Coordinates of C-alpha atoms and ligand atoms in Angstrom, one line a residue:
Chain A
X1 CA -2.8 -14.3 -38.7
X2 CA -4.5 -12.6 -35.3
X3 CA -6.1 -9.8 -34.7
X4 CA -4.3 -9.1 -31.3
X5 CA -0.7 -9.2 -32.8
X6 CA -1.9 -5.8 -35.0
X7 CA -2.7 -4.4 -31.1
X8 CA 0.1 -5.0 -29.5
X9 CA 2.7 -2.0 -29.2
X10 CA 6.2 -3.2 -28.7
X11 CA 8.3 -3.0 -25.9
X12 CA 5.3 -3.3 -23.6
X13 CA 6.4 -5.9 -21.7
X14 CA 3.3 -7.5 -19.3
X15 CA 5.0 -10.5 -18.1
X16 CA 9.0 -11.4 -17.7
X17 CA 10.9 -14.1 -16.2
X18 CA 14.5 -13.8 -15.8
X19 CA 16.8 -16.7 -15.2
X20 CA 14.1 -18.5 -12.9
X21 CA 14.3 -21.5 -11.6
X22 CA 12.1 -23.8 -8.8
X23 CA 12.9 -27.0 -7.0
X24 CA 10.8 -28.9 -5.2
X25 CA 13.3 -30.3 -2.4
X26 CA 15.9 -31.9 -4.9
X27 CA 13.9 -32.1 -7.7
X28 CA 14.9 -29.1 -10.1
X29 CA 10.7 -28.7 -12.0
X30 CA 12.0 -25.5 -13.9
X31 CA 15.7 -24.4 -14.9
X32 CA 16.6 -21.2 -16.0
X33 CA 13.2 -20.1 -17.4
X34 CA 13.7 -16.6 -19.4
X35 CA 10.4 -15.5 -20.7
X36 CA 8.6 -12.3 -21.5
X37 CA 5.3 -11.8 -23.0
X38 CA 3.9 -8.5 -24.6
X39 CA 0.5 -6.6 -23.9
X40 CA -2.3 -8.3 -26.2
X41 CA 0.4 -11.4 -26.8
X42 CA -1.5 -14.8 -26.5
X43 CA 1.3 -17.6 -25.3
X44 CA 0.4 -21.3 -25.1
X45 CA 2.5 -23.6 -23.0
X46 CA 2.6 -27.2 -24.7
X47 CA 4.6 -30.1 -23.2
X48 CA 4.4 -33.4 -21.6
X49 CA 3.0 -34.4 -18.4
X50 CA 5.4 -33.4 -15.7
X51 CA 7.4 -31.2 -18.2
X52 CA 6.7 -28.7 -15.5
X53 CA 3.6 -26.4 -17.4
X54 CA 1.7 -25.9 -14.4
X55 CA 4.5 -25.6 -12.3
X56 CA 6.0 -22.7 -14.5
X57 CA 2.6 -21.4 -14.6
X58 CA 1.8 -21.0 -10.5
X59 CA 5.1 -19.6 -10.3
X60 CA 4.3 -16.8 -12.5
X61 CA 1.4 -16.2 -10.6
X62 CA 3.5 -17.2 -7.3
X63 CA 1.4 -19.6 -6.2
X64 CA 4.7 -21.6 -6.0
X65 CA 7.5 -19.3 -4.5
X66 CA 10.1 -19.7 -7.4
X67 CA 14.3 -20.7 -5.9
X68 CA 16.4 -18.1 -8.2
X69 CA 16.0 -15.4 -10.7
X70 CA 13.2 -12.9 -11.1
X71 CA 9.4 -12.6 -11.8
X72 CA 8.3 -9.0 -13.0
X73 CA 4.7 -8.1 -13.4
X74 CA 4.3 -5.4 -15.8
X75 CA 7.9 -3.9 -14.5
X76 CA 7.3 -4.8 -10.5
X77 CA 9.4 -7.7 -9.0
X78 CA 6.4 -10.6 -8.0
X79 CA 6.4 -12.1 -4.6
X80 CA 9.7 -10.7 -3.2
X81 CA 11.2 -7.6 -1.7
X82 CA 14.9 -6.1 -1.8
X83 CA 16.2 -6.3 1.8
X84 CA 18.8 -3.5 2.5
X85 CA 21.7 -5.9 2.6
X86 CA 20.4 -6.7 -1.0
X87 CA 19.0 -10.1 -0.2
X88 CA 15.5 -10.4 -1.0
X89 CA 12.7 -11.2 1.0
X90 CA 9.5 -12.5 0.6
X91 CA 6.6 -9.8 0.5
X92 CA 4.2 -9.3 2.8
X93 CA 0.7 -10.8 1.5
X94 CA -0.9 -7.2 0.6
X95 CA 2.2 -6.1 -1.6
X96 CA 1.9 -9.5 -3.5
X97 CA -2.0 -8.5 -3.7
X98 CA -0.6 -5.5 -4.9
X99 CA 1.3 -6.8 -7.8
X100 CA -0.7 -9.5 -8.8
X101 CA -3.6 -7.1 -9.0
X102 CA -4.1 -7.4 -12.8
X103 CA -3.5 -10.9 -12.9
X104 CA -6.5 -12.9 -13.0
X105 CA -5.8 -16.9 -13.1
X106 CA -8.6 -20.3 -14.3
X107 CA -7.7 -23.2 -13.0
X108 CA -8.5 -27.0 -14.3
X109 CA -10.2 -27.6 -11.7
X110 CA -12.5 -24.0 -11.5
X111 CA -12.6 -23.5 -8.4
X112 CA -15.6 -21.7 -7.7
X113 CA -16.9 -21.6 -4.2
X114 CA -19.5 -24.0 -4.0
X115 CA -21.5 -22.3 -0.8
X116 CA -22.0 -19.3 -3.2
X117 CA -24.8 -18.9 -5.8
X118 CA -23.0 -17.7 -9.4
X119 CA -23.6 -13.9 -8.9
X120 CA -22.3 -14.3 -5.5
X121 CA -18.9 -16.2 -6.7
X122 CA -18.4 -13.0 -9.2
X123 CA -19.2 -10.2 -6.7
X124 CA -17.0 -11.8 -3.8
X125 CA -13.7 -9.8 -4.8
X126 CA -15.7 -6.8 -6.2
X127 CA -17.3 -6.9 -2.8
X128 CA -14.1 -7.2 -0.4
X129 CA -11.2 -6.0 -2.3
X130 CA -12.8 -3.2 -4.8
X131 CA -15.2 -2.1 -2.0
X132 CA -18.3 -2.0 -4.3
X133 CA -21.3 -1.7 -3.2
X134 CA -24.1 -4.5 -3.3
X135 CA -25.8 -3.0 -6.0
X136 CA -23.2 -2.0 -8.2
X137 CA -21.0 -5.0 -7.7
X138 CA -23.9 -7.4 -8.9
X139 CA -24.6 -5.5 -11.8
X140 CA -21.2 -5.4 -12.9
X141 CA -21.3 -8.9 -11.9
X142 CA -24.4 -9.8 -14.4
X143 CA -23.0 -7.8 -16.8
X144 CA -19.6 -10.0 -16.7
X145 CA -22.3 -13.2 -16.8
X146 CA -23.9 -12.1 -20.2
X147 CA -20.4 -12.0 -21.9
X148 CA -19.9 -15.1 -20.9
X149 CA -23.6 -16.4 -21.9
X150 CA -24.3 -17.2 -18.6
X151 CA -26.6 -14.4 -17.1
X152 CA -29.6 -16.7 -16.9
X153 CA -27.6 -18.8 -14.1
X154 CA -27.1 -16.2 -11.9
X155 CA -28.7 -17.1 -8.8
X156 CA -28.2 -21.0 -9.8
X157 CA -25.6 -22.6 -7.2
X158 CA -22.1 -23.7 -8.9
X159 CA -22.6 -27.2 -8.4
X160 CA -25.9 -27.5 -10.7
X161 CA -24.1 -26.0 -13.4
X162 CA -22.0 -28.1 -16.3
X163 CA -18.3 -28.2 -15.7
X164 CA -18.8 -26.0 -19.1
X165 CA -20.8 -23.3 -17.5
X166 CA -18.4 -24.1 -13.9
X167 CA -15.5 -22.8 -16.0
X168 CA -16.6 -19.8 -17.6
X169 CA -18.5 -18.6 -14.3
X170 CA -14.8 -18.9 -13.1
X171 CA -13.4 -16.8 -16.4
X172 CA -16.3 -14.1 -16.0
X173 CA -15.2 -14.1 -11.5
X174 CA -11.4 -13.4 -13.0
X175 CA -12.5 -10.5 -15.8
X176 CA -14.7 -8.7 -13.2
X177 CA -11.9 -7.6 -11.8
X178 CA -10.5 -6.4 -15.5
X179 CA -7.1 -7.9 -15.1
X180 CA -4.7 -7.0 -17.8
X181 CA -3.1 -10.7 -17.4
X182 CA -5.1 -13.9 -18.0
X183 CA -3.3 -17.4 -16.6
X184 CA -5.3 -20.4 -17.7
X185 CA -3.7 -23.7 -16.7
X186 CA -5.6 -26.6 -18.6
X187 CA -9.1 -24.8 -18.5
X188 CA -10.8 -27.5 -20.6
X189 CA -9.5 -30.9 -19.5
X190 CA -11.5 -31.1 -16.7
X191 CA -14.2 -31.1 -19.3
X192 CA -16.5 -33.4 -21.5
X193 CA -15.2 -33.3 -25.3
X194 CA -18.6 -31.8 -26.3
X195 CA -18.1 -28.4 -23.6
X196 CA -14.7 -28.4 -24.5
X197 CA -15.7 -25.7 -27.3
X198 CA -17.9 -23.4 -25.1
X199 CA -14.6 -22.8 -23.2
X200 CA -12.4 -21.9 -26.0
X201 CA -15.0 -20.1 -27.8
X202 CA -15.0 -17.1 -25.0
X203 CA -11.0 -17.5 -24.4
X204 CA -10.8 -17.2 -28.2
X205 CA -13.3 -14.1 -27.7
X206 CA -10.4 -12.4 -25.1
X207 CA -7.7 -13.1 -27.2
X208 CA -9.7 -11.0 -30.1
X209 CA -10.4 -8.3 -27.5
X210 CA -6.3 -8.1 -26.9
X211 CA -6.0 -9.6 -23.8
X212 CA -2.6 -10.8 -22.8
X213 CA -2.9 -14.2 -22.3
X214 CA -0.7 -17.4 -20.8
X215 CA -2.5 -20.5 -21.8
X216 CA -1.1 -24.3 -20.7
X217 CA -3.5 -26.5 -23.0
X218 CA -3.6 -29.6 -25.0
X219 CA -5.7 -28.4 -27.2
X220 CA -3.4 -27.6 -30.2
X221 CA -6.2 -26.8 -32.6
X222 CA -6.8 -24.1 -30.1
X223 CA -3.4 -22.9 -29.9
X224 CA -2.8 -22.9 -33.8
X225 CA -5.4 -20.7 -34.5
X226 CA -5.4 -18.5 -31.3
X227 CA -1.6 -18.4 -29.9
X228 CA 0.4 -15.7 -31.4
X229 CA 3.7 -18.0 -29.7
X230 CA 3.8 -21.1 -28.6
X231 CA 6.3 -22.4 -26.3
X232 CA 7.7 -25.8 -26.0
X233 CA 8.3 -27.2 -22.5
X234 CA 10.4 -30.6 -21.5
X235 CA 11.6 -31.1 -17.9
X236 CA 11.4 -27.3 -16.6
X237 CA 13.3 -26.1 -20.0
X238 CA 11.8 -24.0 -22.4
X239 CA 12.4 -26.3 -25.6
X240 CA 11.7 -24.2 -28.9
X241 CA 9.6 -21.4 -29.0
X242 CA 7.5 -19.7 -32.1
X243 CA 4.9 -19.0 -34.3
X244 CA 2.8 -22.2 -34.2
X245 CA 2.6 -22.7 -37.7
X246 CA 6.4 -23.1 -37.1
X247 CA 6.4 -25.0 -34.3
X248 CA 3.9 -27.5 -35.4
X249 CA 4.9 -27.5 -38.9
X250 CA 8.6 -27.7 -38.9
X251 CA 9.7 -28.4 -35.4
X252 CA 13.3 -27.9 -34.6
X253 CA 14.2 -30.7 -31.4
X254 CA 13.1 -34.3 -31.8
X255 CA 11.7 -34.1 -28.6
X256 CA 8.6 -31.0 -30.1
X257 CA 9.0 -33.6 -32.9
X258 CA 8.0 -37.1 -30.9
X259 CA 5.5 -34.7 -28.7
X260 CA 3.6 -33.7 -31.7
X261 CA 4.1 -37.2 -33.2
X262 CA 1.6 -39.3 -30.4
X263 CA -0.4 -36.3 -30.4
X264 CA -1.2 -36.7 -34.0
X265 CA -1.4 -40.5 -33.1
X266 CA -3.6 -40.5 -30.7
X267 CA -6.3 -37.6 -32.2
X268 CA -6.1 -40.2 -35.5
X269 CA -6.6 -42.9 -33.9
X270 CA -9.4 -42.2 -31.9
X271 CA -11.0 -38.7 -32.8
X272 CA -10.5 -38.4 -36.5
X273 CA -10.1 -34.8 -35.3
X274 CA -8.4 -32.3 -37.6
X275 CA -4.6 -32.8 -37.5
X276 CA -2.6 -30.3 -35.6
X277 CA -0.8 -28.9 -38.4
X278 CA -3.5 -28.0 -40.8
X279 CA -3.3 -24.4 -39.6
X280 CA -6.3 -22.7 -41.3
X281 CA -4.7 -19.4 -42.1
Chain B
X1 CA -41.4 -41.7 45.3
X2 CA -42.8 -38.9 43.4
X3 CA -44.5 -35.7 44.9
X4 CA -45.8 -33.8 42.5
X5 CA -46.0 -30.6 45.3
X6 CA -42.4 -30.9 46.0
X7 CA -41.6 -31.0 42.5
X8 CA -43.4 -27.9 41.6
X9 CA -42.0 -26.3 44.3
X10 CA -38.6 -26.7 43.4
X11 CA -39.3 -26.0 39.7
X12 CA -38.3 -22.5 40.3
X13 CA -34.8 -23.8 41.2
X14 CA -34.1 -26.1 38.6
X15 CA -35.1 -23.8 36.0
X16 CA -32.3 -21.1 37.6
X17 CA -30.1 -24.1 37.5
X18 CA -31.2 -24.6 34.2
X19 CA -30.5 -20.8 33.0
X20 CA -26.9 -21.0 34.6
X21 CA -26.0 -24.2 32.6
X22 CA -27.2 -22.3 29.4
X23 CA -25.8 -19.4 29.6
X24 CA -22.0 -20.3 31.3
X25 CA -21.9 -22.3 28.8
X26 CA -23.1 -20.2 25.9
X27 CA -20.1 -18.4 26.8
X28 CA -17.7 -20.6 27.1
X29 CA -18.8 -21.8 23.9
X30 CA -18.9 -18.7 21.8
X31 CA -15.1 -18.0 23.6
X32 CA -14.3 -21.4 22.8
X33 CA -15.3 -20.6 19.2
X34 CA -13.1 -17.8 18.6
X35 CA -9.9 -19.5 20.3
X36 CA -11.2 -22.7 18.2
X37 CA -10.4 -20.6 15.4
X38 CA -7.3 -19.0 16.3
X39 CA -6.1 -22.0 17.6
X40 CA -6.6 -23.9 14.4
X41 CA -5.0 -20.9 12.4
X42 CA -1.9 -21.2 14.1
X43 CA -1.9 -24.9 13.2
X44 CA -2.5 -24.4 9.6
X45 CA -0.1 -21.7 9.5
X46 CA 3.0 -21.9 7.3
X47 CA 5.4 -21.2 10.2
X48 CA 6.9 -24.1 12.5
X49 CA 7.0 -22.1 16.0
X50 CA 2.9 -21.2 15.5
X51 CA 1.8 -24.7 14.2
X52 CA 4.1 -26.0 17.8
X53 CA 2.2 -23.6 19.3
X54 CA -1.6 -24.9 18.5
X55 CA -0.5 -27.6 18.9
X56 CA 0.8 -27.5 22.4
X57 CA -2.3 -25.9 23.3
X58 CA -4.2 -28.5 22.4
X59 CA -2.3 -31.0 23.8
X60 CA -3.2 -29.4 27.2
X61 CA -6.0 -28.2 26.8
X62 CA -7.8 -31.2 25.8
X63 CA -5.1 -33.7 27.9
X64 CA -6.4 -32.0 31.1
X65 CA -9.5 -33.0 32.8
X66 CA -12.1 -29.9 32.4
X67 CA -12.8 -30.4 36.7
X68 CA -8.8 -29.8 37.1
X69 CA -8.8 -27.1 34.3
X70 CA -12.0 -25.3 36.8
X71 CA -10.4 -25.9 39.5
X72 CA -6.9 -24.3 38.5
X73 CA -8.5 -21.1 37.0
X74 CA -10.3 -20.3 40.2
X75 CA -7.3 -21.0 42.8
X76 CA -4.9 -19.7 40.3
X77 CA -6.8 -16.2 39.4
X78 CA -6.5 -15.0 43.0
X79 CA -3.0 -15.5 43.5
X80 CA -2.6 -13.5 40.6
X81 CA -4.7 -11.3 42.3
X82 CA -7.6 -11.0 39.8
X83 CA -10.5 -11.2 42.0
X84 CA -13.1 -12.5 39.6
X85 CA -16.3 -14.1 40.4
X86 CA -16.7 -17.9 40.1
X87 CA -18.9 -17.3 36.8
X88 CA -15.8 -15.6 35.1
X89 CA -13.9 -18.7 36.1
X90 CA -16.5 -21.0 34.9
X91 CA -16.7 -19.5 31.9
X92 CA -12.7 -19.3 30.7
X93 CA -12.8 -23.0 32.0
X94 CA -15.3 -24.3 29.5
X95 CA -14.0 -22.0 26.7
X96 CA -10.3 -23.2 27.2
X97 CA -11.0 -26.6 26.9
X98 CA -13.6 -26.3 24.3
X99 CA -11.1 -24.3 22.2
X100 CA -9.0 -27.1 21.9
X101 CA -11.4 -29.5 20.4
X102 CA -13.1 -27.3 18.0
X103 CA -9.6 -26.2 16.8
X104 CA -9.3 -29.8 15.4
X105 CA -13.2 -30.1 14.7
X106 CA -12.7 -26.8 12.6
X107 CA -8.9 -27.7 11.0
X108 CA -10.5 -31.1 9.7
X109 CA -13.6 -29.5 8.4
X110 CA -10.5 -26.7 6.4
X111 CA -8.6 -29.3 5.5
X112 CA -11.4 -31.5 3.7
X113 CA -11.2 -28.1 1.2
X114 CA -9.6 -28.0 -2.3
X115 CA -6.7 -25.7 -1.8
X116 CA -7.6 -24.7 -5.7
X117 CA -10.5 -22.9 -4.1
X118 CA -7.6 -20.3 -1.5
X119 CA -5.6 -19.5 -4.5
X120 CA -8.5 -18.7 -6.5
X121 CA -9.2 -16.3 -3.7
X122 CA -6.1 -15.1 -3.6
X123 CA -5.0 -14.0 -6.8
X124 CA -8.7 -12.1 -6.9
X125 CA -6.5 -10.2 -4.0
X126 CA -8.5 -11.0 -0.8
X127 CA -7.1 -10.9 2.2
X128 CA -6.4 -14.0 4.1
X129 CA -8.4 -13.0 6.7
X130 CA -11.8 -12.1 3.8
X131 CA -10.8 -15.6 2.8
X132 CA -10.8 -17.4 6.0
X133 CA -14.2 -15.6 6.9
X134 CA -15.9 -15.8 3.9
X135 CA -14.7 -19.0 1.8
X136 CA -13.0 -21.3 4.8
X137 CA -15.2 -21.1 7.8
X138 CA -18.6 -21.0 6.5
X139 CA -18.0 -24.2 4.3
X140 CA -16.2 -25.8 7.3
X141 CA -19.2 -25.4 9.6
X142 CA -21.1 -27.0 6.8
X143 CA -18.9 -29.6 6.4
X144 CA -18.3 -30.4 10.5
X145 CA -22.2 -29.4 11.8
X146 CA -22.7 -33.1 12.9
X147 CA -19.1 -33.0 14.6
X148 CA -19.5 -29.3 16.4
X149 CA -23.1 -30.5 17.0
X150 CA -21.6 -33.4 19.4
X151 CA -18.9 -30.9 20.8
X152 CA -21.7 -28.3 22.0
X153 CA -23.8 -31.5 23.6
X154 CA -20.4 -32.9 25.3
X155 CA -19.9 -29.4 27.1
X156 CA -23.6 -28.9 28.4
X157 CA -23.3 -31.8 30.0
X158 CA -19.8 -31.6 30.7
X159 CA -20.4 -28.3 31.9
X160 CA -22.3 -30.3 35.4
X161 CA -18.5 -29.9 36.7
X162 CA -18.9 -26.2 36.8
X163 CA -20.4 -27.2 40.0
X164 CA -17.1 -27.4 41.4
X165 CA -16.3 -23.5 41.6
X166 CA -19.4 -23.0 43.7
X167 CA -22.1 -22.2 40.9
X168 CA -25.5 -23.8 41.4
X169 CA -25.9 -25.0 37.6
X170 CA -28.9 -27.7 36.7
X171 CA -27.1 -31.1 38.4
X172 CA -25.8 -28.8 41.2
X173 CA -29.5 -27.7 42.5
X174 CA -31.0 -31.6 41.1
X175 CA -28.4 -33.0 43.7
X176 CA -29.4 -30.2 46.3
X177 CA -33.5 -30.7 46.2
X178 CA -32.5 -34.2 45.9
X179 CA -30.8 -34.2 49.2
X180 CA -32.8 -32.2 51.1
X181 CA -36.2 -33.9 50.2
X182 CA -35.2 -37.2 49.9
X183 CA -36.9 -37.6 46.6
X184 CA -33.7 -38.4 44.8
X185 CA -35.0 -40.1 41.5
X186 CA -37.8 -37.7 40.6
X187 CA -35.4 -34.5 40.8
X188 CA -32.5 -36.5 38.9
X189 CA -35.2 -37.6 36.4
X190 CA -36.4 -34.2 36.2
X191 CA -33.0 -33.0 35.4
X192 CA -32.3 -35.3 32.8
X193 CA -35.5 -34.3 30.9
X194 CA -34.3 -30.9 31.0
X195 CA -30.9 -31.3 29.8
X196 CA -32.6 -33.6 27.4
X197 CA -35.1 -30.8 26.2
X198 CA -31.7 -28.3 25.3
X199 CA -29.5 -31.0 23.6
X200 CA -32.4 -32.3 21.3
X201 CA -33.6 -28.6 20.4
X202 CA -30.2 -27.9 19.4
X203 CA -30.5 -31.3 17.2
X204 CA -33.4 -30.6 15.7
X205 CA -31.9 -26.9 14.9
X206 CA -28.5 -28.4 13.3
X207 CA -30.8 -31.2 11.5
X208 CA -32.7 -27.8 10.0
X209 CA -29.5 -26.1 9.4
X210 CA -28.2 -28.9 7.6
X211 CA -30.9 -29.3 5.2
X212 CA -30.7 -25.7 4.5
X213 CA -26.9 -25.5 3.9
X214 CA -28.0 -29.1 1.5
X215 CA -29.4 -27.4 -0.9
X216 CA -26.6 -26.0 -3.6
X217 CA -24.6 -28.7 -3.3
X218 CA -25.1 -31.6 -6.5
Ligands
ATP301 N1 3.9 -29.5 -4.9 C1 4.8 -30.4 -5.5 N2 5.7 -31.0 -4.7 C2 6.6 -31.8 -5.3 N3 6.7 -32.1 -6.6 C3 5.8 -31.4 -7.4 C4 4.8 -30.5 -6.9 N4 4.1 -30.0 -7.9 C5 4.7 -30.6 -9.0 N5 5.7 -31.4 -8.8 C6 6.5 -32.1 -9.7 O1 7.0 -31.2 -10.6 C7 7.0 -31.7 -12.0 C8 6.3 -30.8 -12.9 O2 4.9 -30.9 -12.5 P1 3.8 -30.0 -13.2 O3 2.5 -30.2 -12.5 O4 4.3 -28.6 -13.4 O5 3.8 -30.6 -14.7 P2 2.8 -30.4 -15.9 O6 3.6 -30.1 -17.1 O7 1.8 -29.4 -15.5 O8 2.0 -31.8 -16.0 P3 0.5 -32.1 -16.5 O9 0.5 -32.0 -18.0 O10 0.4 -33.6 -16.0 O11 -0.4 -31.2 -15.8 C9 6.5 -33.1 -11.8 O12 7.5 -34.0 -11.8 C10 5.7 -33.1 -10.5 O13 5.8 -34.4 -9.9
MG302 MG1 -0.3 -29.4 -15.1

């Protein structure tokens, strides 16, 4: 039903969590998460508000230092070190660098840096952490604009721009640096229904071109069509897991069952969008 | 009252006065600047002992009257037995103390920042101190130009006290042609115009700055 899934090569494992879990003082967010996603494998994370999605998300990225278990980034343990008494340690900032190097990350909010024209936002890390220079950095910079449809803006400051445009300026800043890992957490709420599309429409684009992908959305047309698995998340457990066409079609736990229920409701009631469920494949 | 002779006389003075107050505290403010920023690190840092730190430094720093903080440094330097000159002493004074309050200047202008924007910067692997340089600071300054604006006027003026240590800055040599011609109001008058002349040049410059930094934003 994808293209990607034809790509992948088993056994290639991009992204694993092992038995992780993260608290925020008492408050247990994620329990025993045990995860792994393949090269070229497109995961969405669906769940409830507060389920934990974002949460389970940053930690993958460690953006939130997780309390137990393990993180590995294509087979190299993320954000901590083995001490020699065999406790761990957290890692100095250059070896996180180091491991997260083919992790790129989009954010809800995008993020751009505002005191930065467009080009200047994609150079930055082409600039000062691939050591480009000027010349080639913005022209690998452009060239990163124009997949994204957005070469014309180049020299426009982030702020003009539609939170549409914002957002893939912030995809096309993450895919300069060709990471092998894409993280988006919620990339089109932020947005006006009508840009909503613009967004997905490149994401969809990656996903064809076999990038690994770890997508928290709402956007469950997006994630029937595009998502080779999607996982089910309700207060920091992983739920069910599957195909989406199984998932949405016949879900296991009442819980997926309710979730997808006010979904439905909701889209009904006040889009008339197409149903969930009516996977076109 | 006035005598426009004697005035033009002592020009020559007031101007070196003038060009002491400017440059001391030039200095100290460009010193200040950097411990501003390191300062203000170490209060933003994840670490207890560091933020206690900055934050003791301030505490002192700017709980301390600048005259006592002058007066300190060049006593205290000797008995070290660093012999430095009463410019040296002038200098660390005004930078010490202005440290401390564009620490806090700078930490509010950072904190006003959506963290979103660091982690973004971080997982594109720059370094903390590429993103303090290039993403944290120069939109901070943005964001705190009227605030650092007031901080650099305080110290010129502030910077009168330098007087103290022996150094004939602008109200140091106004007092002196004062005194010694009895034409108190026209050199006090004449050394407000010229402190007035640097603080509203630098006004007009932040005003032009902060059009220019405007422009980008929606
Ligand atoms: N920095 C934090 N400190 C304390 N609690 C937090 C923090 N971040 C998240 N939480 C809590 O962790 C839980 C999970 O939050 P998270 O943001 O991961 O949920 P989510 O599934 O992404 O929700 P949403 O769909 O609303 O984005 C929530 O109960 C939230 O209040
Ligand atoms: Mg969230």
């Amino acid at each position: 039903m994808n293209q990607s899934t034809a790509k992948r090569s088993a056994g290639d494992v991009m992204l694993e969590a092992r038995g992780m879990s993260k608290r925020f003082g008492e408050h247990t967010v994620l329990q025993d998460i045990n995860l792994s996603i393949q090269r070229s494998e497109v995961v969405c994370l669906i769940g409830p508000s507060g389920s934990g999605k974002s949460t389970l998300l940053r930690s993958l990225a460690f953006l939130e230092n997780y309390d137990d278990g393990e993180v590995f980034v294509e087979g190299e343990l993320l954000g901590y070190d083995r001490a020699r008494d065999g406790r761990r340690v957290r890692s100095r900032p250059s070896r996180l660098s180091d491991v997260r190097r083919n992790m790129g990350m989009v954010f809800q909010q995008f993020n751009l840096w505002p005191h930065l024209s467009v080009v200047e936002n994609v150079m930055e890390a082409l600039l000062r952490v691939r050591g480009m220079k000027s010349a080639d950095a913005r022209r690998l910079a452009l060239t990163t604009l124009e997949k994204v449809g957005l070469a014309e803006k180049a020299d426009a400051w982030p702020n003009r721009l539609s939170g549409g445009q914002q957002q893939r300026v912030a995809i096309a800043r993450s895919l300069a640096m060709s990471p092998a890992i894409m993280l988006f957490d919620e990339p089109t709420s932020a947005l006006d229904p009508e840009l909503v599309g613009e967004v997905l429409q490149v994401m969809r684009q990656l996903a064809e071109e076999g990038m690994t992908m770890v997508v928290v959305t709402h956007e469950m047309g997006f994630a029937a069509k595009v998502a080779d698995r999607v996982l089910f998340l309700d207060q920091g457990h992983i739920v069910e897991q599957g195909p989406p066409t199984r998932l949405f079609r016949h879900p296991q736990s009442p819980r997926l069952a309710q979730f997808l229920g006010n979904y439905l409701e909701r889209n009904t009631l006040f889009e008339a969008a197409p149903a969930p469920n009516h996977v076109d494949d | 009252m006035f005598d426009l002779a004697l005035l033009i006389q002592g020009l020559p003075l007031l101007l070196a006065g003038l060009w002491n107050t400017i440059w001391l505290s030039a200095c100290g403010l460009a010193l200040g600047f950097l411990i501003g920023i390191g300062v203000c690190s170490l209060k933003l840092s994840e670490r207890g002992a560091l933020r206690r730190l900055g934050g003791a430094y301030i505490s002192v720093f700017r709980g301390i009257p600048l005259l006592i903080q002058l007066l300190f440094i060049y006593y205290l330097l000797p008995r070290l037995g660093l012999d430095v000159p009463a410019w040296v002493a002038a200098i660390a004074g005004l930078a010490l103390c202005s440290g401390a309050y564009l620490a806090e200047i700078l930490r509010g202008g950072l904190l006003t920042l959506p963290a979103g924007q660091v982690e973004a910067a971080r997982l594109l692997g720059l370094s903390g101190r590429t993103i303090l340089t290039r993403i944290e600071l120069p939109q901070a300054l943005r964001a705190t130009l009227p605030a650092l604006l007031n901080e650099v006027i305080l110290l010129i003026k502030a910077s009168s006290l330098i007087s103290a240590v022996g150094l004939a800055e602008l109200t140091r040599t106004a007092q002196n042609l004062a005194a010694s011609s009895f034409l108190q109001l026209q050199f006090y008058l004449a050394a407000a115009v010229l402190y007035c002349v640097v603080n509203i040049s630098l006004a007009l410059l932040a005003g032009r700055l902060e059009r220019r930094f405007a422009k980008g934003r929606a």
